[in-house]
mmCIF file of C-alpha atoms and ligand atoms in Angstrom:
data_model
loop_
_atom_site.group_PDB
_atom_site.id
_atom_site.type_symbol
_atom_site.label_atom_id
_atom_site.label_comp_id
_atom_site.label_asym_id
_atom_site.label_seq_id
_atom_site.Cartn_x
_atom_site.Cartn_y
_atom_site.Cartn_z
ATOM 1 C CA MET A 16 -23.754 -12.354 14.972
ATOM 2 C CA PRO A 17 -21.900 -11.720 18.355
ATOM 3 C CA ARG A 18 -18.051 -12.514 17.796
ATOM 4 C CA ALA A 19 -17.836 -15.784 19.726
ATOM 5 C CA ASP A 20 -20.123 -17.093 17.671
ATOM 6 C CA ARG A 21 -18.105 -16.789 14.525
ATOM 7 C CA GLY A 22 -15.597 -19.314 15.052
ATOM 8 C CA PRO A 23 -12.483 -19.505 14.373
ATOM 9 C CA ALA A 24 -12.590 -15.289 14.585
ATOM 10 C CA GLY A 25 -11.231 -15.518 17.830
ATOM 11 C CA ALA A 26 -8.144 -17.580 16.532
ATOM 12 C CA SER A 27 -7.313 -15.104 13.353
ATOM 13 C CA PHE A 28 -7.502 -11.833 15.892
ATOM 14 C CA SER A 29 -5.928 -14.017 19.360
ATOM 15 C CA ARG A 30 -3.201 -10.631 19.174
ATOM 16 C CA VAL A 31 -6.630 -8.077 19.219
ATOM 17 C CA THR A 32 -4.949 -5.800 22.572
ATOM 18 C CA ASN A 33 -7.724 -6.029 25.041
ATOM 19 C CA SER A 34 -6.307 -2.356 26.657
ATOM 20 C CA GLU A 35 -8.062 -0.927 22.764
ATOM 21 C CA GLU A 36 -11.508 -1.321 22.226
ATOM 22 C CA PHE A 37 -11.869 -1.072 18.347
ATOM 23 C CA GLU A 38 -14.590 0.529 16.274
ATOM 24 C CA ARG A 39 -16.887 -2.119 14.447
ATOM 25 C CA THR A 40 -19.523 -2.102 11.883
ATOM 26 C CA PRO A 41 -22.845 -2.815 12.607
ATOM 27 C CA GLY A 42 -22.350 -6.240 11.609
ATOM 28 C CA GLY A 43 -19.377 -6.567 14.800
ATOM 29 C CA ALA A 44 -16.287 -6.604 11.809
ATOM 30 C CA VAL A 45 -13.519 -4.691 13.431
ATOM 31 C CA ILE A 46 -13.058 -1.458 10.814
ATOM 32 C CA MET A 47 -9.163 -1.797 10.136
ATOM 33 C CA ASP A 48 -8.859 2.494 9.889
ATOM 34 C CA GLY A 49 -6.323 3.136 7.386
ATOM 35 C CA LYS A 50 -7.001 6.933 7.759
ATOM 36 C CA ARG A 51 -6.129 6.834 11.737
ATOM 37 C CA LEU A 52 -2.952 3.937 10.798
ATOM 38 C CA ARG A 53 -1.759 6.729 8.395
ATOM 39 C CA ASP A 54 -2.046 9.503 10.934
ATOM 40 C CA GLU A 55 0.001 7.567 13.512
ATOM 41 C CA ILE A 56 2.513 7.435 11.116
ATOM 42 C CA VAL A 57 2.915 10.226 9.783
ATOM 43 C CA ALA A 58 3.061 12.053 13.506
ATOM 44 C CA GLY A 59 5.445 9.498 14.208
ATOM 45 C CA ILE A 60 7.782 10.261 11.387
ATOM 46 C CA ARG A 61 7.716 13.835 12.268
ATOM 47 C CA THR A 62 8.649 13.517 16.190
ATOM 48 C CA LYS A 63 11.129 11.110 14.745
ATOM 49 C CA LEU A 64 12.240 14.489 12.306
ATOM 50 C CA ASP A 65 12.291 16.935 15.432
ATOM 51 C CA GLY A 66 14.337 14.445 17.719
ATOM 52 C CA LEU A 67 16.970 14.338 14.671
ATOM 53 C CA GLY A 68 16.742 17.928 14.264
ATOM 54 C CA ASN A 69 14.665 18.270 11.748
ATOM 55 C CA PRO A 70 17.244 17.520 8.978
ATOM 56 C CA ALA A 71 15.519 18.069 5.495
ATOM 57 C CA VAL A 72 14.273 14.816 3.920
ATOM 58 C CA CYS A 73 13.151 14.772 0.583
ATOM 59 C CA LEU A 74 10.112 13.590 -1.864
ATOM 60 C CA ALA A 75 10.813 14.198 -4.969
ATOM 61 C CA THR A 76 7.458 13.277 -7.944
ATOM 62 C CA VAL A 77 7.160 13.427 -11.216
ATOM 63 C CA LEU A 78 3.542 13.905 -12.481
ATOM 64 C CA VAL A 79 3.601 13.551 -16.236
ATOM 65 C CA GLY A 80 0.403 15.259 -18.222
ATOM 66 C CA ASP A 81 -3.242 15.874 -16.980
ATOM 67 C CA ASP A 82 -4.550 13.253 -15.348
ATOM 68 C CA LYS A 83 -7.062 14.717 -12.395
ATOM 69 C CA PRO A 84 -6.811 11.923 -10.456
ATOM 70 C CA SER A 85 -3.605 11.502 -10.537
ATOM 71 C CA GLN A 86 -2.637 15.179 -9.956
ATOM 72 C CA ILE A 87 -5.175 14.563 -6.798
ATOM 73 C CA TYR A 88 -2.853 11.470 -5.052
ATOM 74 C CA VAL A 89 -0.270 13.765 -6.460
ATOM 75 C CA ARG A 90 -1.647 16.452 -4.588
ATOM 76 C CA ASN A 91 -2.135 14.468 -1.177
ATOM 77 C CA LYS A 92 1.131 12.645 -0.925
ATOM 78 C CA HIS A 93 2.721 16.531 -0.387
ATOM 79 C CA LYS A 94 0.145 17.053 1.494
ATOM 80 C CA LYS A 95 1.209 14.274 4.483
ATOM 81 C CA VAL A 96 5.236 15.257 3.633
ATOM 82 C CA GLU A 97 4.339 17.947 5.090
ATOM 83 C CA GLU A 98 2.802 16.867 7.891
ATOM 84 C CA ALA A 99 5.270 14.501 8.192
ATOM 85 C CA ALA A 100 7.483 17.382 8.752
ATOM 86 C CA MET A 101 9.533 16.537 5.061
ATOM 87 C CA VAL A 102 9.911 18.414 2.447
ATOM 88 C CA SER A 103 9.066 17.572 -1.094
ATOM 89 C CA ARG A 104 10.046 18.747 -4.635
ATOM 90 C CA HIS A 105 7.686 18.232 -7.745
ATOM 91 C CA VAL A 106 8.176 18.618 -11.243
ATOM 92 C CA GLY A 107 5.650 18.596 -13.875
ATOM 93 C CA LEU A 108 5.824 17.844 -16.794
ATOM 94 C CA PRO A 109 3.400 18.570 -20.367
ATOM 95 C CA ALA A 110 1.907 15.065 -21.487
ATOM 96 C CA ASP A 111 3.787 15.184 -24.975
ATOM 97 C CA VAL A 112 7.202 15.313 -23.141
ATOM 98 C CA SER A 113 9.771 13.193 -24.890
ATOM 99 C CA GLN A 114 11.100 9.867 -23.336
ATOM 100 C CA GLY A 115 14.549 12.041 -23.404
ATOM 101 C CA GLU A 116 13.625 14.879 -21.797
ATOM 102 C CA LEU A 117 11.656 12.346 -19.491
ATOM 103 C CA GLU A 118 14.488 10.511 -18.483
ATOM 104 C CA ALA A 119 16.624 13.470 -18.176
ATOM 105 C CA ALA A 120 14.479 15.562 -14.995
ATOM 106 C CA VAL A 121 14.227 11.371 -13.364
ATOM 107 C CA THR A 122 18.447 11.455 -14.009
ATOM 108 C CA ASP A 123 18.384 15.566 -12.487
ATOM 109 C CA LEU A 124 16.174 13.424 -9.181
ATOM 110 C CA ALA A 125 18.842 10.762 -8.857
ATOM 111 C CA GLN A 126 22.239 12.147 -8.904
ATOM 112 C CA ASP A 127 20.725 15.223 -6.247
ATOM 113 C CA PRO A 128 21.679 14.459 -3.054
ATOM 114 C CA ASN A 129 18.981 16.575 -1.119
ATOM 115 C CA VAL A 130 16.413 14.498 -2.851
ATOM 116 C CA HIS A 131 16.346 11.142 -0.862
ATOM 117 C CA GLY A 132 12.512 9.471 -2.345
ATOM 118 C CA ILE A 133 11.522 9.885 -5.872
ATOM 119 C CA LEU A 134 8.101 8.557 -7.328
ATOM 120 C CA VAL A 135 6.753 8.470 -10.208
ATOM 121 C CA GLN A 136 3.271 8.646 -10.383
ATOM 122 C CA LEU A 137 1.911 5.648 -12.723
ATOM 123 C CA PRO A 138 1.059 5.076 -15.129
ATOM 124 C CA LEU A 139 2.617 7.553 -17.910
ATOM 125 C CA PRO A 140 0.988 9.159 -20.752
ATOM 126 C CA GLU A 141 0.822 6.126 -24.302
ATOM 127 C CA GLY A 142 3.507 6.096 -25.968
ATOM 128 C CA LEU A 143 6.263 6.886 -22.451
ATOM 129 C CA ASP A 144 8.673 2.698 -21.439
ATOM 130 C CA ALA A 145 7.453 3.471 -17.463
ATOM 131 C CA GLU A 146 10.092 0.828 -16.732
ATOM 132 C CA ARG A 147 12.956 2.375 -19.075
ATOM 133 C CA VAL A 148 12.087 5.469 -16.532
ATOM 134 C CA LEU A 149 11.853 3.481 -13.181
ATOM 135 C CA ASP A 150 15.735 1.506 -14.728
ATOM 136 C CA LEU A 151 16.478 5.249 -13.326
ATOM 137 C CA LEU A 152 16.498 4.833 -10.281
ATOM 138 C CA PRO A 153 18.124 4.257 -7.805
ATOM 139 C CA PRO A 154 16.464 1.675 -5.397
ATOM 140 C CA GLU A 155 17.809 3.769 -2.041
ATOM 141 C CA LYS A 156 15.570 6.628 -3.674
ATOM 142 C CA ASP A 157 13.013 4.278 -4.837
ATOM 143 C CA VAL A 158 9.951 4.514 -2.546
ATOM 144 C CA ASP A 159 7.205 3.019 -4.121
ATOM 145 C CA GLY A 160 9.665 -0.679 -4.626
ATOM 146 C CA LEU A 161 8.232 -1.007 -7.736
ATOM 147 C CA THR A 162 12.086 -1.625 -9.347
ATOM 148 C CA GLU A 163 13.135 -4.345 -11.605
ATOM 149 C CA ARG A 164 16.318 -4.151 -8.520
ATOM 150 C CA SER A 165 13.609 -3.294 -5.979
ATOM 151 C CA MET A 166 11.473 -6.734 -6.850
ATOM 152 C CA GLY A 167 14.528 -8.173 -7.083
ATOM 153 C CA ARG A 168 15.475 -7.630 -3.305
ATOM 154 C CA LEU A 169 12.521 -8.726 -2.469
ATOM 155 C CA VAL A 170 11.992 -11.631 -3.719
ATOM 156 C CA ARG A 171 16.050 -12.905 -2.000
ATOM 157 C CA GLY A 172 15.023 -11.140 1.600
ATOM 158 C CA ARG A 173 17.415 -8.231 1.004
ATOM 159 C CA ASP A 174 16.903 -5.337 2.374
ATOM 160 C CA GLY A 175 15.382 -2.718 -0.027
ATOM 161 C CA HIS A 176 12.027 -0.634 -0.662
ATOM 162 C CA VAL A 177 8.643 -2.823 -0.081
ATOM 163 C CA PRO A 178 5.062 -1.611 -2.659
ATOM 164 C CA CYS A 179 3.634 0.484 -0.236
ATOM 165 C CA THR A 180 0.396 -0.693 -0.803
ATOM 166 C CA PRO A 181 0.758 -4.383 -0.155
ATOM 167 C CA LEU A 182 3.352 -2.956 2.853
ATOM 168 C CA GLY A 183 0.210 -1.038 4.022
ATOM 169 C CA VAL A 184 -1.515 -4.098 4.338
ATOM 170 C CA MET A 185 0.548 -5.576 6.877
ATOM 171 C CA ARG A 186 0.781 -3.065 8.721
ATOM 172 C CA LEU A 187 -3.148 -2.571 8.729
ATOM 173 C CA MET A 188 -2.847 -6.576 10.256
ATOM 174 C CA GLU A 189 0.044 -6.186 12.499
ATOM 175 C CA ARG A 190 -2.299 -3.091 14.076
ATOM 176 C CA TYR A 191 -5.353 -4.864 14.363
ATOM 177 C CA GLY A 192 -4.055 -8.581 16.044
ATOM 178 C CA VAL A 193 -4.506 -9.971 12.689
ATOM 179 C CA GLU A 194 -2.589 -13.082 12.885
ATOM 180 C CA THR A 195 -1.206 -14.279 10.161
ATOM 181 C CA SER A 196 1.585 -17.249 11.621
ATOM 182 C CA GLY A 197 -0.076 -20.275 9.576
ATOM 183 C CA LYS A 198 -3.019 -18.848 8.376
ATOM 184 C CA SER A 199 -4.146 -18.571 5.512
ATOM 185 C CA ALA A 200 -4.484 -15.972 2.820
ATOM 186 C CA VAL A 201 -5.888 -15.337 -1.251
ATOM 187 C CA VAL A 202 -4.531 -12.351 -2.103
ATOM 188 C CA ILE A 203 -6.674 -11.967 -5.858
ATOM 189 C CA GLY A 204 -5.104 -10.271 -8.863
ATOM 190 C CA ARG A 205 -1.448 -10.810 -10.103
ATOM 191 C CA SER A 206 -0.419 -7.203 -9.999
ATOM 192 C CA THR A 207 3.516 -6.623 -9.859
ATOM 193 C CA LEU A 208 2.015 -2.870 -7.992
ATOM 194 C CA VAL A 209 0.260 -5.196 -5.779
ATOM 195 C CA GLY A 210 -0.606 -9.166 -6.138
ATOM 196 C CA LEU A 211 2.907 -10.035 -6.520
ATOM 197 C CA PRO A 212 4.407 -8.333 -3.630
ATOM 198 C CA GLN A 213 2.108 -9.143 -1.395
ATOM 199 C CA VAL A 214 1.768 -12.884 -1.674
ATOM 200 C CA LEU A 215 5.602 -12.329 -0.939
ATOM 201 C CA LEU A 216 5.201 -10.503 2.137
ATOM 202 C CA LEU A 217 2.717 -12.982 3.706
ATOM 203 C CA GLY A 218 4.464 -15.617 3.199
ATOM 204 C CA ARG A 219 8.555 -14.028 5.101
ATOM 205 C CA LYS A 220 9.741 -15.596 7.612
ATOM 206 C CA GLY A 221 8.127 -13.820 10.715
ATOM 207 C CA VAL A 222 4.695 -13.620 8.586
ATOM 208 C CA ASP A 223 4.463 -16.961 8.283
ATOM 209 C CA ALA A 224 1.106 -17.589 6.391
ATOM 210 C CA THR A 225 0.570 -19.518 3.469
ATOM 211 C CA ALA A 226 -0.736 -17.151 0.944
ATOM 212 C CA THR A 227 -2.283 -18.627 -2.551
ATOM 213 C CA LEU A 228 -2.468 -15.955 -5.523
ATOM 214 C CA ALA A 229 -5.610 -15.938 -7.276
ATOM 215 C CA HIS A 230 -6.766 -14.157 -10.542
ATOM 216 C CA SER A 231 -9.057 -14.595 -13.653
ATOM 217 C CA ARG A 232 -8.077 -17.899 -14.090
ATOM 218 C CA THR A 233 -8.608 -19.268 -10.732
ATOM 219 C CA THR A 234 -11.728 -21.559 -10.512
ATOM 220 C CA ASP A 235 -14.455 -21.022 -8.628
ATOM 221 C CA LEU A 236 -12.495 -18.563 -6.665
ATOM 222 C CA ALA A 237 -15.178 -18.409 -4.231
ATOM 223 C CA ALA A 238 -14.255 -21.099 -2.755
ATOM 224 C CA VAL A 239 -10.541 -21.007 -2.677
ATOM 225 C CA CYS A 240 -11.337 -18.017 -0.194
ATOM 226 C CA ARG A 241 -14.045 -19.886 1.616
ATOM 227 C CA GLU A 242 -10.687 -22.183 3.051
ATOM 228 C CA ALA A 243 -8.759 -18.353 4.284
ATOM 229 C CA ASP A 244 -7.770 -16.816 7.155
ATOM 230 C CA ILE A 245 -7.304 -13.565 5.261
ATOM 231 C CA ILE A 246 -8.101 -12.526 1.664
ATOM 232 C CA VAL A 247 -6.291 -9.168 0.034
ATOM 233 C CA ALA A 248 -8.479 -7.990 -2.804
ATOM 234 C CA ALA A 249 -6.673 -6.679 -5.516
ATOM 235 C CA ALA A 250 -8.465 -8.029 -8.785
ATOM 236 C CA GLY A 251 -9.934 -4.078 -9.478
ATOM 237 C CA MET A 252 -13.360 -5.805 -10.235
ATOM 238 C CA ALA A 253 -16.312 -3.479 -8.282
ATOM 239 C CA GLY A 254 -17.600 -5.737 -5.649
ATOM 240 C CA LEU A 255 -16.556 -8.933 -6.683
ATOM 241 C CA VAL A 256 -16.046 -10.274 -3.129
ATOM 242 C CA THR A 257 -19.596 -11.199 -1.680
ATOM 243 C CA ALA A 258 -20.469 -12.846 1.826
ATOM 244 C CA GLU A 259 -20.086 -16.669 0.145
ATOM 245 C CA PHE A 260 -16.551 -15.687 -0.515
ATOM 246 C CA VAL A 261 -15.631 -15.316 3.848
ATOM 247 C CA LYS A 262 -15.190 -17.576 6.579
ATOM 248 C CA PRO A 263 -16.643 -16.365 9.210
ATOM 249 C CA GLY A 264 -14.040 -14.204 11.048
ATOM 250 C CA ALA A 265 -11.668 -14.182 8.234
ATOM 251 C CA ALA A 266 -9.584 -10.753 7.785
ATOM 252 C CA VAL A 267 -10.485 -9.407 4.190
ATOM 253 C CA LEU A 268 -8.548 -6.087 3.028
ATOM 254 C CA ASP A 269 -10.002 -4.569 -0.486
ATOM 255 C CA VAL A 270 -7.419 -2.694 -2.150
ATOM 256 C CA GLY A 271 -9.308 -3.183 -5.317
ATOM 257 C CA ILE A 272 -10.307 0.977 -6.496
ATOM 258 C CA SER A 273 -13.279 0.889 -9.118
ATOM 259 C CA ARG A 274 -14.437 4.165 -11.089
ATOM 260 C CA THR A 275 -18.353 2.978 -11.876
ATOM 261 C CA ALA A 276 -21.514 4.457 -12.456
ATOM 262 C CA ASP A 277 -22.227 4.684 -8.952
ATOM 263 C CA GLY A 278 -18.506 5.922 -7.490
ATOM 264 C CA ILE A 279 -15.905 4.399 -6.843
ATOM 265 C CA GLN A 280 -15.760 1.584 -5.933
ATOM 266 C CA GLY A 281 -14.276 -1.254 -3.985
ATOM 267 C CA ASP A 282 -13.085 -5.156 -5.341
ATOM 268 C CA VAL A 283 -15.217 -6.099 -1.700
ATOM 269 C CA HIS A 284 -18.693 -5.631 -0.867
ATOM 270 C CA PHE A 285 -18.667 -4.702 2.470
ATOM 271 C CA GLU A 286 -22.134 -4.730 3.035
ATOM 272 C CA SER A 287 -22.279 -8.070 2.825
ATOM 273 C CA VAL A 288 -19.025 -9.172 3.385
ATOM 274 C CA GLN A 289 -19.014 -7.276 6.858
ATOM 275 C CA ALA A 290 -22.146 -8.985 8.210
ATOM 276 C CA VAL A 291 -19.395 -12.756 7.490
ATOM 277 C CA ALA A 292 -15.793 -11.006 8.755
ATOM 278 C CA GLY A 293 -13.653 -11.005 11.583
ATOM 279 C CA ALA A 294 -12.121 -7.352 10.408
ATOM 280 C CA ILE A 295 -12.367 -5.732 7.633
ATOM 281 C CA THR A 296 -11.328 -2.825 5.737
ATOM 282 C CA PRO A 297 -13.984 0.624 4.893
ATOM 283 C CA MET A 298 -13.531 2.056 1.296
ATOM 284 C CA PRO A 299 -12.464 5.009 1.386
ATOM 285 C CA GLY A 300 -10.266 4.903 4.415
ATOM 286 C CA GLY A 301 -9.167 1.956 4.688
ATOM 287 C CA THR A 302 -5.909 0.681 2.205
ATOM 288 C CA GLY A 303 -5.703 3.919 0.463
ATOM 289 C CA PRO A 304 -4.562 6.428 2.832
ATOM 290 C CA MET A 305 -1.746 3.021 4.398
ATOM 291 C CA THR A 306 -0.903 3.545 0.557
ATOM 292 C CA ILE A 307 0.925 6.724 1.469
ATOM 293 C CA GLY A 308 1.689 6.213 5.182
ATOM 294 C CA CYS A 309 4.066 3.724 3.769
ATOM 295 C CA LEU A 310 5.452 5.746 0.685
ATOM 296 C CA MET A 311 6.272 8.441 3.840
ATOM 297 C CA GLU A 312 7.808 5.506 5.748
ATOM 298 C CA ASN A 313 9.784 4.168 3.077
ATOM 299 C CA THR A 314 11.214 7.933 2.437
ATOM 300 C CA LEU A 315 12.427 8.310 6.124
ATOM 301 C CA SER A 316 14.271 4.809 5.711
ATOM 302 C CA ALA A 317 15.829 6.328 2.260
ATOM 303 C CA ALA A 318 17.169 9.629 3.756
ATOM 304 C CA ARG A 319 18.751 6.993 6.792
ATOM 305 C CA MET A 320 20.051 4.445 3.996
ATOM 306 C CA LEU A 321 21.798 7.007 1.691
ATOM 307 C CA GLY A 322 23.211 8.221 5.541
ATOM 308 C CA ALA A 323 20.860 11.434 5.707
ATOM 309 C CA LEU A 324 19.521 11.600 8.967
ATOM 310 C CA PRO A 325 21.748 12.144 11.726
ATOM 311 C CA GLY A 326 23.602 9.258 14.871
HETATM 312 N N1 GUN B 405 -0.690 5.095 -9.972
HETATM 313 C C1 GUN B 405 -1.021 4.532 -8.690
HETATM 314 N N2 GUN B 405 -1.035 4.134 -7.374
HETATM 315 C C2 GUN B 405 0.392 4.510 -7.761
HETATM 316 C C3 GUN B 405 1.240 4.117 -6.727
HETATM 317 O O1 GUN B 405 1.514 3.535 -5.582
HETATM 318 N N3 GUN B 405 2.640 4.784 -7.043
HETATM 319 C C4 GUN B 405 3.138 5.161 -8.195
HETATM 320 N N4 GUN B 405 4.209 5.716 -8.417
HETATM 321 N N5 GUN B 405 1.893 4.979 -9.530
HETATM 322 C C5 GUN B 405 0.641 4.922 -8.562
#
């Protein structure tokens, strides 16, 4: 169906620039390409640092145990740090590390003036208390935005780091011209990593969406979602969001990731939804790369907050 026939699509995408033609799905939805935007962010940081005389901006990662997906995530983060002309440090600890040893390692990084951002890869192996570890991070170095102090700053509208995945969703919507002011948004999933901060970001002054937090107990989720101009699916339930959840022309962003017998799947049933939506994130290549892009952005702003950038 051509875009013009999709009712509110025009209204949702009035900020899409005429000068740029975005790629679309076979059904006509704009593809919100997270890889492309991440690469733009990384290249922009590289250029900025070059202009500042290449100060050594450092992201430290802490990985406990030998979980394969976590190892891959951390490796990918280091690759992008290098591409952004920043430097990284890695602390790998065995799965049987004690709480005290882990806390000592994180404290060392927290006190090291050459380290600007710290990321403790989650989840930690069973028996370790992640909250106590995260509480050791100074807010300036908390580039994941996950500590109580960073979350408190977000709630109170103060400057601080915002969790990378929901920030990545906001950046994608900005880049692809998804209008938010006065629009209705439904976020599915109430995790502290994504759903809760996502609702806060959507409702912020200047963004001005009317954001609803839906979850596993929401009555008639499909009907709630059908009212929305923007859907952010972060439930971790493969294929949950189908065409019947989506108002024609709505923007649909998939944050879910599930390992199934058929491979890694998102929360959004891409095939059916792309025929109805006005814009959609691919999976993979949508919100995942943006999490890393925003981690790079947060690391740069950590260095700025700590006075480590000239000028
Ligand atoms: N594990 C999965 N996603 C994330 C993330 O965004 N940050 C951290 N620290 N761990 C994760």
